Amino acid sequence: MKKLINAPAAVLADALKGVAAAHPDLSVDFANRVVSRGSVTQGKVALISGGGSGHEPLHSGFVGLGMLDAACAGEIFTSPTPDQMLAAAQTVSAGAGVLYIVKNYTGDVLNFEMAAELAEAEGIAVKTVLVADDVAVEDSTWTAGRRGVGTTVLVEKIAGAAAEAGADLEAVHAIATRVSENGRSMGVALTSATLPAVGKPSFDLPEDEIEMGVGIHGEPGRKRVPLVPAAEIAEELVSSILADFDFTGAPVIAMLSGLGGTPLIELYAMYGDVAALLEQRGVTVERALVGDYITSLDMAGCSITLLRADEELLRLWDAPVSTAALRWGV
Amino acid sequence: MKKLINAPAAVLADALKGVAAAHPDLSVDFANRVVSRGSVTQGKVALISGGGSGHEPLHSGFVGLGMLDAACAGEIFTSPTPDQMLAAAQTVSAGAGVLYIVKNYTGDVLNFEMAAELAEAEGIAVKTVLVADDVAVEDSTWTAGRRGVGTTVLVEKIAGAAAEAGADLEAVHAIATRVSENGRSMGVALTSATLPAVGKPSFDLPEDEIEMGVGIHGEPGRKRVPLVPAAEIAEELVSSILADFDFTGAPVIAMLSGLGGTPLIELYAMYGDVAALLEQRGVTVERALVGDYITSLDMAGCSITLLRADEELLRLWDAPVSTAALRWGV
């Protein structure tokens, strides 16, 4: 294993030091492993997400104006604890309640539930939105139901804009739910990720095969197939997503996210094929993101996320955002 | 070789299709492989860069308001031709002259020189700034003198802001030269990149060694050393850069760029060590960028770039920019 780290057990703590050093506008609580905005806006609904580390920029890269108020970082591929999630709520709660944005993994779901109870006991109103957008499989290694993946980024951006504009907890929760329900994703792995603490690829994938529908922790997907040209991979991913949900007749926000180990030139090449397919199928992409947004350490591959939007969601998408990984309008 | 591509020879053309699809505000000239802004501002100095592909987001990801007017894409790790560079000048020249921003590789230098002559012959005033900031080695596989690497990103941003603010060609060239002369970089490779057309790693690096001072095409660096913790790698890179140039007593802009295959969590961990070292050595980092900005396909590793700035350069750094890969203030 060749990694740019000091020790497998130190990666997260070291990375948090780097986040603090690179982004003086953010506040890092090293004890609780919570990255939050440096200041709180009284009366604004606070958005909090979190999960296992190794998917960066998700979630800490999305903390800032117009998006998250705080992100809780678990160890790599490991849920953060309820204590961390409670600490985050205590730090950024500004009298208007907290929205927890939770990817559908059993540990995350249970821990955020417990944190919500603890926060409510302290008088902080909490609502939760669950993201379960991965069409690849029902149930998976650490998930009952569908896994939560790329739509999480879109929930954080769009609900974040609604909160910034002054919407109350019920309204922010309603917007987040609408995004969650109207987003679908699917990914493909060309290689496994290597966890620092494990030191070798976490699953074996032969040199001539790919995992179609892989999870962001390397959970098995739909099938292993021979390595085929990008256009065929795009066809499989796009067809699977469109078979699950109707994306015609509405403006669509599309995200093609690398999984961490695939160069940007390949992601753009892949997006060219995806965009052409979507056009053929009558899907109108109004906004597109191409790059590393939800990753799996150094895994090679990508995921596609589509959101059936509308004028309001597009307007919230376009609203100013200022985070380490997503920034415009400000 | 496992790549998300259709065919090795098609990667660049396919990626340009993806750029066009994802960024409708950009204009893609597929015949000349030039990515440019969708509109020209009369009387503004036009900034053009370019080079071999495989270093994305450099350069096409930096085309837009406040940065480049056009980027010429060569084949992977291969200089674009004078014809491409001339076509770019013809496309974005707006009556105030063109600045060519050139990384110091023999092919790039010769071809941009020829393009400048061709453009001048058509009545387009051209000035050129050469970036040769890599402290690792004098001369290298494709370079006489030092290689041009990360400072290129800072030249494009800062000179781009000056041009956007209405500076004339002489002033923009002077700013670009100041940035080029006051920036220094050095990188480290943990693995080789794999070129699509070659299909295997372009150099052999044993599982327990790293290449200190590697070039962005895998050119040899200063030495091969055993894989050591990130803090020791940071120490070697920072010491080498600081031994070459005095970065104390002025505000510094720091960039830690991944080389393409290293996850963001490792880059932040590395940046934590770099920031601590710089503070110990009396260097004051006023602005920091951490992420993939100048890459080498799927190479694992990173590079550090430091710029000795001043109030004017910081102000130009902070000015609005709106490109695919760098965006703020607008």
Short mmCIF file of C-alpha atoms in Angstrom, two decimals, chain A residues 133-271:
data_model
loop_
_atom_site.label_atom_id
_atom_site.label_comp_id
_atom_site.label_asym_id
_atom_site.label_seq_id
_atom_site.Cartn_x
_atom_site.Cartn_y
_atom_site.Cartn_z
CA ASP A 133 -31.06 6.89 -4.22
CA ASP A 134 -28.83 4.08 -5.50
CA VAL A 135 -30.86 2.07 -8.01
CA ALA A 136 -28.27 -0.72 -8.26
CA VAL A 137 -29.57 -3.04 -5.53
CA GLU A 138 -32.14 -3.38 -2.78
CA ASP A 139 -30.36 -4.03 0.53
CA SER A 140 -26.60 -4.28 0.62
CA THR A 141 -23.69 -4.99 2.94
CA TRP A 142 -24.50 -2.22 5.40
CA THR A 143 -27.91 -1.16 4.18
CA ALA A 144 -31.53 -2.16 4.46
CA GLY A 145 -33.23 -0.75 1.39
CA ARG A 146 -31.30 1.28 -1.11
CA ARG A 147 -27.93 2.86 -0.40
CA GLY A 148 -27.62 6.63 -0.18
CA VAL A 149 -25.11 8.12 -2.58
CA GLY A 150 -24.79 11.08 -4.97
CA THR A 151 -28.20 12.67 -4.43
CA THR A 152 -26.88 13.58 -0.98
CA VAL A 153 -24.72 16.28 -2.59
CA LEU A 154 -27.77 17.75 -4.31
CA VAL A 155 -29.87 17.62 -1.11
CA GLU A 156 -27.12 19.47 0.76
CA LYS A 157 -26.86 22.17 -1.93
CA ILE A 158 -30.55 22.73 -2.55
CA ALA A 159 -31.83 22.45 1.02
CA GLY A 160 -28.86 24.59 2.06
CA ALA A 161 -30.00 27.33 -0.28
CA ALA A 162 -33.53 27.14 1.10
CA ALA A 163 -32.24 27.45 4.67
CA GLU A 164 -30.00 30.36 3.68
CA ALA A 165 -33.01 32.11 2.16
CA GLY A 166 -34.80 31.90 5.51
CA ALA A 167 -37.13 28.92 5.04
CA ASP A 168 -38.26 27.33 8.32
CA LEU A 169 -37.48 23.78 9.40
CA GLU A 170 -40.64 22.32 7.92
CA ALA A 171 -40.04 24.00 4.57
CA VAL A 172 -36.35 23.05 4.45
CA HIS A 173 -37.27 19.47 5.30
CA ALA A 174 -39.90 19.45 2.56
CA ILE A 175 -37.42 20.69 -0.04
CA ALA A 176 -34.78 18.18 1.09
CA THR A 177 -37.33 15.38 0.88
CA ARG A 178 -38.37 16.44 -2.61
CA VAL A 179 -34.76 16.32 -3.78
CA SER A 180 -34.17 12.99 -2.09
CA GLU A 181 -37.27 11.45 -3.67
CA ASN A 182 -36.52 12.75 -7.13
CA GLY A 183 -32.85 11.77 -7.34
CA ARG A 184 -31.39 8.48 -8.57
CA SER A 185 -27.81 7.26 -8.89
CA MET A 186 -25.71 4.32 -9.98
CA GLY A 187 -21.96 3.74 -10.03
CA VAL A 188 -19.32 1.50 -11.51
CA ALA A 189 -15.96 0.41 -10.13
CA LEU A 190 -12.94 -0.38 -12.25
CA THR A 191 -10.81 -1.07 -9.18
CA SER A 192 -11.25 -1.53 -5.47
CA ALA A 193 -10.34 1.14 -2.96
CA THR A 194 -7.53 0.44 -0.50
CA LEU A 195 -8.29 1.34 3.11
CA PRO A 196 -5.26 2.64 5.01
CA ALA A 197 -6.02 0.39 7.98
CA VAL A 198 -6.32 -2.69 5.77
CA GLY A 199 -3.43 -2.03 3.45
CA LYS A 200 -4.73 -3.97 0.47
CA PRO A 201 -7.66 -3.65 -1.93
CA SER A 202 -10.87 -4.30 -0.01
CA PHE A 203 -12.23 -6.56 -2.74
CA ASP A 204 -10.71 -8.43 -5.65
CA LEU A 205 -11.63 -7.33 -9.12
CA PRO A 206 -9.86 -9.11 -11.98
CA GLU A 207 -7.91 -6.99 -14.45
CA ASP A 208 -10.56 -7.53 -17.15
CA GLU A 209 -13.73 -7.03 -15.07
CA ILE A 210 -15.70 -4.16 -13.58
CA GLU A 211 -18.33 -4.04 -10.83
CA MET A 212 -21.54 -2.55 -12.19
CA GLY A 213 -23.61 -0.88 -9.49
CA VAL A 214 -20.85 -0.83 -6.87
CA GLY A 215 -21.44 0.89 -3.53
CA ILE A 216 -19.22 3.69 -2.25
CA HIS A 217 -17.66 1.31 0.27
CA GLY A 218 -17.05 -1.33 -2.37
CA GLU A 219 -20.31 -3.15 -1.60
CA PRO A 220 -21.23 -5.56 -4.39
CA GLY A 221 -23.31 -4.15 -7.21
CA ARG A 222 -25.60 -5.83 -9.72
CA LYS A 223 -23.04 -7.84 -11.58
CA ARG A 224 -19.49 -8.21 -12.67
CA VAL A 225 -19.03 -7.73 -16.36
CA PRO A 226 -16.04 -7.60 -18.68
CA LEU A 227 -14.35 -4.23 -19.01
CA VAL A 228 -16.10 -2.58 -21.96
CA PRO A 229 -15.74 0.84 -23.61
CA ALA A 230 -17.00 3.87 -21.68
CA ALA A 231 -19.98 4.30 -24.01
CA GLU A 232 -21.27 0.83 -23.05
CA ILE A 233 -20.77 1.53 -19.36
CA ALA A 234 -22.63 4.82 -19.78
CA GLU A 235 -25.45 2.96 -21.55
CA GLU A 236 -25.78 0.48 -18.69
CA LEU A 237 -25.76 3.13 -15.96
CA VAL A 238 -28.10 5.53 -17.74
CA SER A 239 -30.52 2.76 -18.74
CA SER A 240 -30.66 1.46 -15.19
CA ILE A 241 -31.42 4.90 -13.78
CA LEU A 242 -34.01 5.75 -16.43
CA ALA A 243 -35.70 2.36 -15.99
CA ASP A 244 -36.22 3.24 -12.34
CA PHE A 245 -37.63 6.75 -12.63
CA ASP A 246 -39.00 9.08 -15.27
CA PHE A 247 -36.67 11.99 -15.94
CA THR A 248 -38.42 13.28 -19.06
CA GLY A 249 -40.57 16.37 -19.14
CA ALA A 250 -38.67 18.24 -16.43
CA PRO A 251 -35.37 20.06 -16.14
CA VAL A 252 -32.68 17.68 -14.85
CA ILE A 253 -29.56 18.31 -12.78
CA ALA A 254 -26.87 15.75 -13.64
CA MET A 255 -23.76 14.92 -11.68
CA LEU A 256 -21.00 12.64 -12.86
CA SER A 257 -18.75 12.03 -9.89
CA GLY A 258 -15.41 10.30 -9.98
CA LEU A 259 -14.81 7.72 -7.26
CA GLY A 260 -11.37 9.13 -6.44
CA GLY A 261 -8.87 7.33 -8.64
CA THR A 262 -10.10 8.23 -12.11
CA PRO A 263 -8.53 11.23 -13.88
CA LEU A 264 -10.71 14.17 -14.86
CA ILE A 265 -10.06 13.65 -18.59
CA GLU A 266 -11.73 10.24 -18.34
CA LEU A 267 -14.65 11.67 -16.38
CA TYR A 268 -15.26 14.25 -19.11
CA ALA A 269 -14.95 11.58 -21.80
CA MET A 270 -17.54 9.53 -19.91
CA TYR A 271 -19.79 12.57 -19.46
#
